[in-house]
Amino acid sequence: MEADEKTKSQTGSAEKIRTSLFHLLLDKRMLLNPKEEVKFLLHRLIFIARISPELADKRDLGGYYEQLYQDLQRYFQGDGVTGLLLLYPSYLLHIVESSNDVLFSVLRDLGHMQQQGHSALILEPRILVISHDIPNRLFQQWSYKVLSVPARRLTETEQTEPPEKLVSESLTMLMKLGVEMLKTPKRSKNSADSVLDKVPELIVPQDNIEHLLKNEALLTPLQYLNAYDCPINVVMDSGKM
């Protein structure tokens, strides 16, 4: 009888200590960044688009997103926004790290621009990737950079490469760029300048973006939002009587 009680006690203790993978990851997040990351799960959105040819000063686009993030952070208090907006002569590449609420607000804003047609600041946006529950940020703040990148034509070999390879190569370059950004002390809002000047080989070429925008496998914000908002109605076999 005494042995049974001891076994039950040990089993109860084991059940108390046993936890799920979710709690293990949450504990790790609390240790890494207790002041911020545990408030919400961190996500990353990367999208590309064509800049409206009617936009005279590309810095206006940087100012537009700067104001948008200030408004969103006032509404979603505590949801910090970090990332990088690269403004090419004709295209843009935008990395945003924040909560799910903030990223979907950005996507809805892009969807609204899509509906405006040619009068919008951004044309033909496509989502390169959305990464959910990322362990940490690649950027210490949000900033933008206007680039003067000479156009380069893709070779015939590059044009015939699978789109997945081009996406993978572009994402690899961006991740390496993010690592370089983390090594740089946080200074002004445009501290990206020194990093991009130091490692220009990590800037995704403009022609890559042009080629990727023609890839219909990459969803537009409206396509993504329609799929996200669409209710899932699963009809069981028992319901087909």
XYZ file of N, CA and C in Angstrom:
723
model
N 0.835 -1.206 0.000
C 0.000 0.000 0.000
C 0.864 1.248 0.000
N 1.879 1.223 0.862
C 2.809 2.356 0.964
C 3.549 2.567 -0.356
N 3.914 1.449 -1.011
C 4.611 1.531 -2.305
C 3.720 2.171 -3.363
N 2.393 1.808 -3.310
C 1.448 2.378 -4.278
C 1.339 3.886 -4.113
N 1.292 4.333 -2.830
C 1.194 5.771 -2.561
C 2.427 6.503 -3.079
N 3.611 5.860 -2.883
C 4.862 6.457 -3.336
C 4.880 6.580 -4.860
N 4.379 5.520 -5.540
C 4.336 5.523 -7.009
C 3.410 6.623 -7.514
N 2.237 6.774 -6.829
C 1.293 7.813 -7.234
C 1.890 9.198 -7.056
N 2.632 9.363 -5.954
C 3.264 10.656 -5.677
C 4.285 11.006 -6.743
N 5.080 9.976 -7.161
C 6.100 10.199 -8.183
C 5.457 10.527 -9.533
N 4.340 9.807 -9.809
C 3.629 10.044 -11.071
C 3.062 11.457 -11.109
N 2.489 11.880 -9.964
C 1.929 13.229 -9.891
C 2.996 14.288 -10.085
N 4.178 14.070 -9.501
C 5.270 15.023 -9.657
C 5.723 15.104 -11.108
N 5.793 13.928 -11.763
C 6.211 13.879 -13.169
C 5.220 14.623 -14.049
N 3.886 14.495 -13.704
C 2.873 15.174 -14.497
C 2.987 16.687 -14.348
N 3.393 17.116 -13.137
C 3.518 18.550 -12.904
C 4.676 19.152 -13.702
N 5.775 18.365 -13.773
C 6.938 18.900 -14.480
C 6.782 18.776 -16.002
N 6.008 17.781 -16.441
C 5.857 17.560 -17.876
C 5.184 18.779 -18.521
N 5.678 19.213 -19.672
C 5.105 20.371 -20.343
C 5.074 20.117 -21.846
N 4.529 21.084 -22.577
C 4.424 20.927 -24.031
C 5.554 21.668 -24.728
N 5.689 21.425 -26.033
C 6.698 22.119 -26.827
C 6.408 23.616 -26.850
N 5.129 23.965 -26.869
C 4.742 25.375 -26.858
C 5.304 26.085 -25.634
N 5.144 25.465 -24.448
C 5.624 26.094 -23.230
C 7.156 26.158 -23.187
N 7.809 25.157 -23.752
C 9.268 25.190 -23.813
C 9.750 26.353 -24.684
N 9.084 26.545 -25.843
C 9.446 27.650 -26.721
C 9.135 28.995 -26.070
N 8.010 29.051 -25.346
C 7.636 30.289 -24.668
C 8.644 30.638 -23.584
N 9.090 29.623 -22.832
C 10.108 29.856 -21.794
C 11.403 30.384 -22.420
N 11.754 29.823 -23.582
C 12.979 30.256 -24.260
C 12.852 31.706 -24.700
N 11.658 32.070 -25.227
C 11.420 33.444 -25.655
C 11.515 34.405 -24.474
N 11.013 33.992 -23.303
C 11.043 34.841 -22.120
C 12.475 35.106 -21.671
N 13.333 34.098 -21.831
C 14.728 34.269 -21.448
C 15.468 35.173 -22.421
N 15.146 35.034 -23.726
C 15.858 35.803 -24.749
C 15.456 37.272 -24.752
N 14.168 37.543 -24.628
C 13.691 38.923 -24.720
C 12.465 39.123 -23.835
N 12.643 39.139 -22.511
C 11.504 39.168 -21.598
C 10.657 40.422 -21.672
N 11.232 41.547 -22.118
C 10.498 42.800 -22.083
C 9.531 42.976 -23.247
N 9.787 42.274 -24.359
C 8.990 42.550 -25.546
C 8.370 41.324 -26.190
N 9.191 40.318 -26.492
C 8.738 39.242 -27.356
C 7.615 38.403 -26.759
N 7.502 38.353 -25.415
C 6.462 37.511 -24.839
C 5.098 38.181 -24.898
N 5.035 39.450 -25.289
C 3.757 40.128 -25.369
C 2.933 39.597 -26.538
N 3.602 39.178 -27.600
C 2.915 38.644 -28.760
C 3.876 37.776 -29.545
N 3.320 36.878 -30.332
C 4.156 36.063 -31.208
C 4.663 36.951 -32.339
N 5.918 36.769 -32.686
C 6.565 37.618 -33.688
C 6.460 36.984 -35.068
N 6.131 37.793 -36.059
C 5.990 37.313 -37.431
C 6.760 38.239 -38.373
N 7.055 37.723 -39.554
C 7.800 38.519 -40.545
C 7.115 38.440 -41.909
N 6.908 39.589 -42.511
C 6.312 39.689 -43.844
C 7.341 40.294 -44.793
N 7.506 39.680 -45.956
C 8.374 40.244 -46.997
C 7.557 40.324 -48.284
N 7.422 41.528 -48.823
C 6.687 41.663 -50.079
C 7.453 42.547 -51.047
N 7.128 42.394 -52.323
C 7.752 43.164 -53.387
C 6.650 43.845 -54.184
N 7.006 44.887 -54.916
C 6.002 45.606 -55.704
C 6.698 46.528 -56.690
N 5.898 47.091 -57.574
C 6.388 48.100 -58.514
C 5.990 49.467 -57.981
N 6.904 50.422 -58.037
C 6.602 51.776 -57.574
C 5.905 52.541 -58.695
N 4.889 53.297 -58.337
C 4.165 54.081 -59.331
C 5.118 55.028 -60.058
N 5.107 55.029 -61.384
C 5.986 55.934 -62.141
C 5.623 57.406 -61.915
N 4.424 57.655 -61.377
C 3.987 59.033 -61.119
C 4.550 59.580 -59.803
N 5.190 58.717 -59.011
C 5.761 59.161 -57.744
C 7.078 59.888 -58.012
N 7.094 61.189 -57.777
C 8.270 61.994 -58.096
C 9.420 61.749 -57.133
N 9.110 61.676 -55.845
C 10.149 61.507 -54.820
C 9.880 60.220 -54.044
N 10.766 59.253 -54.172
C 10.565 57.954 -53.511
C 10.600 58.068 -51.993
N 11.183 59.139 -51.473
C 11.191 59.331 -50.026
C 9.787 59.524 -49.477
N 8.849 59.941 -50.350
C 7.450 60.082 -49.925
C 6.877 58.721 -49.524
N 7.338 57.671 -50.222
C 6.886 56.320 -49.898
C 7.453 55.874 -48.553
N 8.719 56.232 -48.280
C 9.306 55.951 -46.973
C 8.552 56.676 -45.878
N 8.190 57.942 -46.125
C 7.417 58.714 -45.157
C 6.025 58.157 -44.944
N 5.429 57.617 -46.021
C 4.085 57.018 -45.917
C 4.096 55.852 -44.941
N 5.075 54.942 -45.091
C 5.136 53.779 -44.199
C 5.582 54.169 -42.792
N 6.404 55.178 -42.690
C 6.804 55.663 -41.367
C 5.587 56.122 -40.583
N 4.701 56.868 -41.244
C 3.483 57.358 -40.603
C 2.519 56.207 -40.307
N 2.412 55.254 -41.245
C 1.526 54.106 -41.053
C 1.919 53.311 -39.810
N 3.219 53.070 -39.624
C 3.667 52.289 -38.473
C 3.497 53.055 -37.168
N 3.644 54.353 -37.218
C 3.388 55.151 -36.021
C 1.917 55.042 -35.612
N 1.021 55.107 -36.594
C -0.420 54.985 -36.319
C -0.760 53.594 -35.789
N -0.184 52.555 -36.404
C -0.473 51.180 -35.981
C 0.053 50.902 -34.577
N 1.219 51.460 -34.242
C 1.774 51.231 -32.912
C 0.985 51.973 -31.833
N 0.329 53.066 -32.223
C -0.555 53.734 -31.262
C -1.815 52.906 -31.031
N -2.269 52.242 -32.103
C -3.494 51.431 -32.002
C -3.208 50.086 -31.334
N -2.143 49.418 -31.781
C -1.733 48.145 -31.182
C -0.552 48.425 -30.256
N -0.839 48.918 -29.081
C 0.219 49.361 -28.175
C 1.111 48.194 -27.763
N 2.416 48.432 -27.849
C 3.379 47.411 -27.465
C 3.844 46.537 -28.612
N 3.156 46.632 -29.767
C 3.542 45.819 -30.922
C 4.578 46.568 -31.752
N 5.837 46.434 -31.389
C 6.908 47.145 -32.081
C 7.075 46.695 -33.520
N 7.435 47.629 -34.393
C 7.646 47.333 -35.809
C 9.120 47.543 -36.145
N 9.743 46.531 -36.728
C 11.115 46.647 -37.219
C 11.158 46.130 -38.651
N 12.228 46.456 -39.360
C 12.337 45.971 -40.733
C 13.107 46.931 -41.613
N 12.955 46.739 -42.911
C 13.715 47.529 -43.881
C 12.922 47.644 -45.176
N 12.831 48.863 -45.681
C 12.191 49.128 -46.969
C 13.264 49.580 -47.946
N 13.478 48.792 -48.995
C 14.450 49.126 -50.037
C 13.704 49.677 -51.240
N 14.028 50.920 -51.603
C 13.360 51.601 -52.708
C 14.304 51.659 -53.902
N 14.029 50.825 -54.902
C 14.824 50.778 -56.129
C 14.297 51.845 -57.102
N 14.979 52.038 -58.219
C 14.469 53.006 -59.197
C 13.030 52.725 -59.653
N 12.667 51.448 -59.791
C 11.317 51.133 -60.281
C 10.537 50.192 -59.366
N 11.200 49.563 -58.408
C 10.548 48.552 -57.584
C 10.878 48.772 -56.109
N 10.221 47.982 -55.263
C 10.539 48.026 -53.832
C 10.537 46.625 -53.263
N 11.267 46.475 -52.186
C 11.289 45.242 -51.404
C 11.152 45.649 -49.938
N 10.182 45.086 -49.259
C 9.854 45.542 -47.913
C 9.825 44.361 -46.939
N 10.587 44.472 -45.856
C 10.601 43.476 -44.780
C 9.980 44.123 -43.546
N 8.965 43.470 -42.975
C 8.293 44.001 -41.778
C 8.237 42.908 -40.724
N 8.658 43.237 -39.497
C 8.611 42.305 -38.371
C 7.732 42.906 -37.277
N 6.694 42.187 -36.898
C 5.815 42.693 -35.842
C 4.796 41.610 -35.486
N 3.709 42.034 -34.836
C 2.657 41.097 -34.449
C 1.777 40.756 -35.647
N 0.947 39.755 -35.485
C 0.026 39.332 -36.535
C -0.938 40.464 -36.890
N -1.425 41.202 -35.876
C -2.370 42.303 -36.108
C -1.756 43.383 -36.989
N -0.510 43.737 -36.699
C 0.164 44.783 -37.477
C 0.386 44.325 -38.918
N 0.864 43.082 -39.086
C 1.150 42.601 -40.442
C -0.121 42.512 -41.285
N -1.220 42.096 -40.677
C -2.465 42.022 -41.452
C -3.011 43.412 -41.760
N -2.711 44.395 -40.911
C -3.083 45.775 -41.220
C -2.297 46.268 -42.428
N -1.019 45.881 -42.502
C -0.185 46.243 -43.656
C -0.718 45.578 -44.925
N -1.097 44.306 -44.812
C -1.636 43.585 -45.971
C -2.954 44.195 -46.440
N -3.782 44.604 -45.492
C -5.065 45.216 -45.872
C -4.847 46.577 -46.522
N -3.836 47.287 -46.060
C -3.493 48.560 -46.694
C -3.008 48.323 -48.124
N -2.219 47.267 -48.327
C -1.771 46.915 -49.679
C -2.949 46.497 -50.558
N -3.880 45.750 -49.961
C -5.072 45.345 -50.702
C -5.894 46.549 -51.145
N -5.968 47.547 -50.273
C -6.678 48.782 -50.623
C -5.977 49.482 -51.786
N -4.640 49.478 -51.781
C -3.883 50.072 -52.891
C -4.140 49.321 -54.194
N -4.237 47.986 -54.091
C -4.530 47.189 -55.287
C -5.846 47.615 -55.925
N -6.826 47.906 -55.087
C -8.149 48.289 -55.584
C -8.150 49.691 -56.182
N -7.159 50.512 -55.802
C -7.064 51.867 -56.357
C -6.544 51.862 -57.788
N -5.909 50.770 -58.179
C -5.387 50.679 -59.539
C -4.159 51.553 -59.746
N -4.080 52.201 -60.896
C -2.879 52.958 -61.272
C -2.690 54.228 -60.462
N -3.685 54.638 -59.675
C -3.550 55.854 -58.870
C -2.821 55.598 -57.547
N -2.517 54.340 -57.249
C -1.862 53.994 -55.979
C -0.368 54.269 -56.032
N 0.238 54.399 -54.845
C 1.681 54.592 -54.756
C 2.428 53.318 -55.135
N 1.807 52.163 -54.821
C 2.435 50.859 -55.060
C 1.566 50.063 -56.020
N 2.190 49.444 -57.009
C 1.458 48.689 -58.025
C 1.908 47.231 -58.028
N 0.973 46.346 -58.323
C 1.235 44.913 -58.513
C 2.020 44.268 -57.357
N 1.628 44.491 -56.103
C 2.370 43.876 -54.988
C 2.193 42.365 -54.951
N 3.248 41.682 -54.542
C 3.187 40.225 -54.340
C 3.945 39.867 -53.064
N 3.434 38.868 -52.384
C 4.034 38.428 -51.118
C 5.137 37.430 -51.413
N 6.332 37.750 -50.950
C 7.454 36.834 -51.127
C 7.382 35.712 -50.096
N 7.136 36.080 -48.843
C 7.000 35.069 -47.788
C 6.381 35.709 -46.547
N 5.664 34.903 -45.771
C 5.218 35.286 -44.433
C 5.704 34.204 -43.479
N 6.535 34.581 -42.524
C 7.093 33.630 -41.554
C 6.428 33.863 -40.199
N 5.835 32.815 -39.652
C 5.111 32.926 -38.386
C 5.962 32.452 -37.211
N 5.755 33.098 -36.072
C 6.407 32.726 -34.808
C 7.921 32.587 -34.969
N 8.537 33.624 -35.482
C 9.998 33.600 -35.644
C 10.662 33.812 -34.278
N 11.824 33.217 -34.027
C 12.437 33.273 -32.690
C 12.940 34.658 -32.297
N 13.432 35.453 -33.258
C 13.936 36.781 -32.911
C 13.921 37.671 -34.144
N 14.174 38.953 -33.917
C 14.166 39.935 -34.996
C 15.515 39.967 -35.708
N 15.462 40.309 -37.000
C 16.688 40.523 -37.761
C 17.082 42.000 -37.750
N 16.116 42.873 -37.430
C 16.359 44.310 -37.482
C 16.038 44.944 -36.131
N 16.837 45.939 -35.754
C 16.659 46.597 -34.471
C 15.638 47.721 -34.531
N 15.349 48.199 -35.730
C 14.389 49.280 -35.922
C 13.865 49.203 -37.348
N 12.896 50.075 -37.673
C 12.421 50.125 -39.052
C 13.085 51.314 -39.736
N 13.559 51.107 -40.967
C 14.182 52.192 -41.716
C 13.974 51.948 -43.206
N 14.269 52.955 -43.998
C 14.172 52.783 -45.452
C 15.411 53.354 -46.121
N 15.650 52.898 -47.339
C 16.839 53.317 -48.088
C 16.474 53.447 -49.559
N 16.762 54.622 -50.136
C 16.571 54.827 -51.570
C 17.848 54.380 -52.274
N 17.699 53.432 -53.182
C 18.854 52.841 -53.866
C 18.999 53.374 -55.285
N 20.224 53.490 -55.719
C 20.514 53.803 -57.124
C 21.182 52.567 -57.719
N 20.351 51.646 -58.160
C 20.869 50.359 -58.642
C 20.734 50.308 -60.156
N 21.827 50.177 -60.887
C 21.724 50.065 -62.347
C 20.995 48.798 -62.752
N 20.167 48.913 -63.774
C 19.408 47.750 -64.238
C 20.342 46.709 -64.827
N 20.038 45.449 -64.578
C 20.830 44.354 -65.141
C 19.882 43.315 -65.705
N 20.099 42.908 -66.905
C 19.245 41.912 -67.544
C 19.611 40.513 -67.074
N 18.589 39.702 -66.833
C 18.843 38.311 -66.486
C 19.348 37.562 -67.716
N 20.285 36.691 -67.508
C 20.780 35.867 -68.615
C 19.726 34.830 -68.982
N 19.888 34.204 -70.116
C 18.935 33.187 -70.553
C 18.867 32.040 -69.553
N 20.024 31.685 -68.973
C 20.056 30.606 -67.978
C 19.248 30.997 -66.748
N 19.420 32.245 -66.283
C 18.695 32.710 -65.096
C 17.202 32.777 -65.349
N 16.820 33.143 -66.568
C 15.397 33.250 -66.890
C 14.702 31.898 -66.885
N 15.446 30.842 -67.178
C 14.838 29.512 -67.216
C 14.914 28.785 -65.867
N 15.563 29.418 -64.877
C 15.642 28.788 -63.556
C 14.265 28.742 -62.901
N 13.990 27.701 -62.099
C 12.703 27.618 -61.416
C 12.500 28.827 -60.507
N 11.273 29.361 -60.425
C 11.003 30.519 -59.567
C 11.374 30.265 -58.104
N 11.218 28.987 -57.673
C 11.539 28.653 -56.283
C 13.000 28.947 -55.968
N 13.875 28.721 -56.952
C 15.299 28.960 -56.734
C 15.573 30.455 -56.573
N 14.902 31.261 -57.394
C 15.080 32.707 -57.315
C 14.561 33.249 -55.987
N 13.432 32.719 -55.528
C 12.876 33.116 -54.225
C 13.846 32.737 -53.116
N 14.356 31.502 -53.171
C 15.284 31.014 -52.151
C 16.561 31.854 -52.110
N 17.112 32.172 -53.275
C 18.334 32.982 -53.336
C 18.081 34.382 -52.770
N 16.941 34.964 -53.100
C 16.616 36.309 -52.615
C 16.454 36.312 -51.096
N 15.760 35.298 -50.565
C 15.555 35.224 -49.112
C 16.868 34.993 -48.377
N 17.742 34.191 -48.968
C 19.055 33.949 -48.351
C 19.843 35.246 -48.249
N 19.820 36.048 -49.306
C 20.518 37.330 -49.293
C 19.942 38.250 -48.220
N 18.612 38.247 -48.076
C 17.965 39.119 -47.093
C 18.288 38.687 -45.670
N 18.332 37.371 -45.435
C 18.675 36.887 -44.095
C 20.110 37.268 -43.735
N 21.017 37.152 -44.701
C 22.416 37.540 -44.456
C 22.518 39.048 -44.217
N 21.709 39.814 -44.944
C 21.693 41.262 -44.746
C 21.197 41.600 -43.344
N 20.166 40.881 -42.892
C 19.642 41.095 -41.551
C 20.681 40.815 -40.472
N 21.470 39.755 -40.674
C 22.536 39.418 -39.721
C 23.555 40.547 -39.655
N 23.897 41.109 -40.819
C 24.838 42.235 -40.853
C 24.254 43.457 -40.148
N 22.953 43.659 -40.297
C 22.296 44.801 -39.649
C 22.346 44.667 -38.129
N 22.229 43.426 -37.643
C 22.264 43.201 -36.200
C 23.629 43.523 -35.602
N 24.675 43.399 -36.424
C 26.030 43.663 -35.931
C 26.311 45.161 -35.784
N 25.467 45.974 -36.429
C 25.697 47.421 -36.431
C 24.968 48.077 -35.268
N 25.633 48.925 -34.491
C 24.972 49.616 -33.376
C 23.797 50.451 -33.864
N 22.732 50.463 -33.071
C 21.533 51.216 -33.435
C 21.833 52.714 -33.333
N 21.635 53.417 -34.460
C 21.910 54.856 -34.446
C 20.687 55.598 -34.988
N 20.857 56.295 -36.070
C 19.755 57.062 -36.635
C 18.780 56.143 -37.351
N 17.652 56.704 -37.773
C 16.621 55.890 -38.426
C 17.089 55.341 -39.770
N 18.114 55.968 -40.353
C 18.650 55.468 -41.619
C 20.030 54.855 -41.433
N 20.200 54.122 -40.329
C 21.488 53.472 -40.060
C 21.765 52.346 -41.052
N 20.761 52.016 -41.881
C 20.959 50.978 -42.902
C 21.969 51.420 -43.954
N 22.183 52.724 -44.079
C 23.080 53.238 -45.115
C 24.468 52.611 -45.057
N 25.063 52.628 -43.863
C 26.439 52.134 -43.725
C 26.530 50.644 -44.014
N 25.518 49.883 -43.590
C 25.527 48.431 -43.813
C 25.406 48.122 -45.297
N 24.478 48.789 -45.976
C 24.264 48.528 -47.399
C 25.467 48.969 -48.232
N 26.144 50.027 -47.783
C 27.363 50.446 -48.482
C 28.497 49.444 -48.258
N 28.475 48.806 -47.093
C 29.527 47.854 -46.734
C 29.357 46.522 -47.450
N 28.103 46.056 -47.585
C 27.853 44.748 -48.218
C 26.836 44.890 -49.364
N 27.192 45.609 -50.423
C 26.237 45.793 -51.533
C 25.872 44.484 -52.227
N 26.719 43.469 -52.058
C 26.422 42.171 -52.698
C 25.226 41.474 -52.074
N 24.782 41.951 -50.905
C 23.621 41.353 -50.243
C 22.310 42.060 -50.595
N 22.395 43.064 -51.464
C 21.180 43.737 -51.934
C 20.589 42.923 -53.083
N 19.352 42.512 -52.952
C 18.697 41.734 -54.014
C 18.629 42.598 -55.280
N 19.162 42.111 -56.408
C 19.157 42.912 -57.646
C 17.741 43.284 -58.081
N 17.623 44.454 -58.666
C 16.306 44.934 -59.097
C 15.679 44.015 -60.138
N 16.506 43.447 -61.011
C 15.947 42.578 -62.051
C 15.378 41.290 -61.460
N 15.902 40.855 -60.298
C 15.316 39.692 -59.619
C 13.876 39.995 -59.205
N 13.679 41.211 -58.688
C 12.339 41.607 -58.252
C 11.396 41.686 -59.455
N 11.887 42.263 -60.543
C 11.083 42.353 -61.770
C 10.653 40.966 -62.236
N 11.592 40.024 -62.180
C 11.296 38.654 -62.612
C 10.304 37.971 -61.658
N 10.478 38.189 -60.366
C 9.599 37.573 -59.368
C 8.173 38.104 -59.453
N 8.016 39.377 -59.808
C 6.675 39.953 -59.901
C 5.841 39.325 -61.013
N 6.517 38.678 -61.965
C 5.799 38.002 -63.056
C 5.378 36.587 -62.665
N 5.808 36.145 -61.487
C 5.516 34.788 -61.033
C 4.140 34.753 -60.358
N 3.169 34.163 -61.035
C 1.805 34.143 -60.516
C 1.636 33.187 -59.342
N 2.665 32.391 -59.056
C 2.594 31.513 -57.880
C 2.692 32.320 -56.593
N 3.285 33.511 -56.674
C 3.352 34.388 -55.506
C 2.022 35.119 -55.374
N 1.404 35.035 -54.207
C 0.082 35.620 -54.006
C 0.146 37.135 -53.893
N -0.890 37.782 -54.392
C -1.062 39.201 -54.139
C -1.675 39.349 -52.746
N -1.587 40.528 -52.118
C -2.219 40.715 -50.808
C -3.715 40.386 -50.817
N -4.423 40.778 -51.875
C -5.861 40.493 -51.935
C -6.134 38.989 -52.000
N -5.338 38.262 -52.768
C -5.501 36.807 -52.840
C -5.254 36.169 -51.477
N -4.210 36.635 -50.803
C -3.887 36.088 -49.481
C -5.000 36.398 -48.487
N -5.493 37.632 -48.489
C -6.541 38.036 -47.551
C -7.853 37.306 -47.839
N -8.176 37.112 -49.122
C -9.392 36.373 -49.470
C -9.327 34.938 -48.956
N -8.148 34.323 -49.086
C -7.981 32.953 -48.579
C -8.040 32.930 -47.055
N -7.483 33.961 -46.424
C -7.458 34.024 -44.956
C -8.857 34.273 -44.397
N -9.622 35.149 -45.049
C -10.952 35.511 -44.548
C -12.027 34.515 -44.952
N -11.726 33.669 -45.917
C -12.730 32.717 -46.403
C -13.001 31.649 -45.338
N -14.271 31.443 -44.965
C -14.570 30.414 -43.957
C -14.305 29.017 -44.488
N -13.849 28.160 -43.598
C -13.577 26.772 -43.980
C -14.791 25.928 -43.612
N -15.501 25.468 -44.622
C -16.677 24.629 -44.385
C -16.350 23.205 -44.804
N -16.095 22.368 -43.828
C -15.759 20.977 -44.096
C -17.025 20.145 -43.979
N -17.390 19.507 -45.072
C -18.576 18.646 -45.068
C -18.140 17.216 -44.815
N -18.560 16.671 -43.676
C -18.210 15.302 -43.335
C -19.026 14.325 -44.184
N -18.521 13.100 -44.295
C -19.237 12.069 -45.073
C -20.632 11.848 -44.512
N -20.739 11.978 -43.156
C -22.045 11.745 -42.528
C -23.074 12.808 -42.929
N -22.565 13.959 -43.400
C -23.481 15.021 -43.798
C -23.945 14.906 -45.228
N -23.502 13.885 -45.945
C -23.892 13.703 -47.345
C -24.948 12.633 -47.508
N -25.742 12.433 -46.472
C -26.755 11.388 -46.521
C -27.869 11.802 -47.492
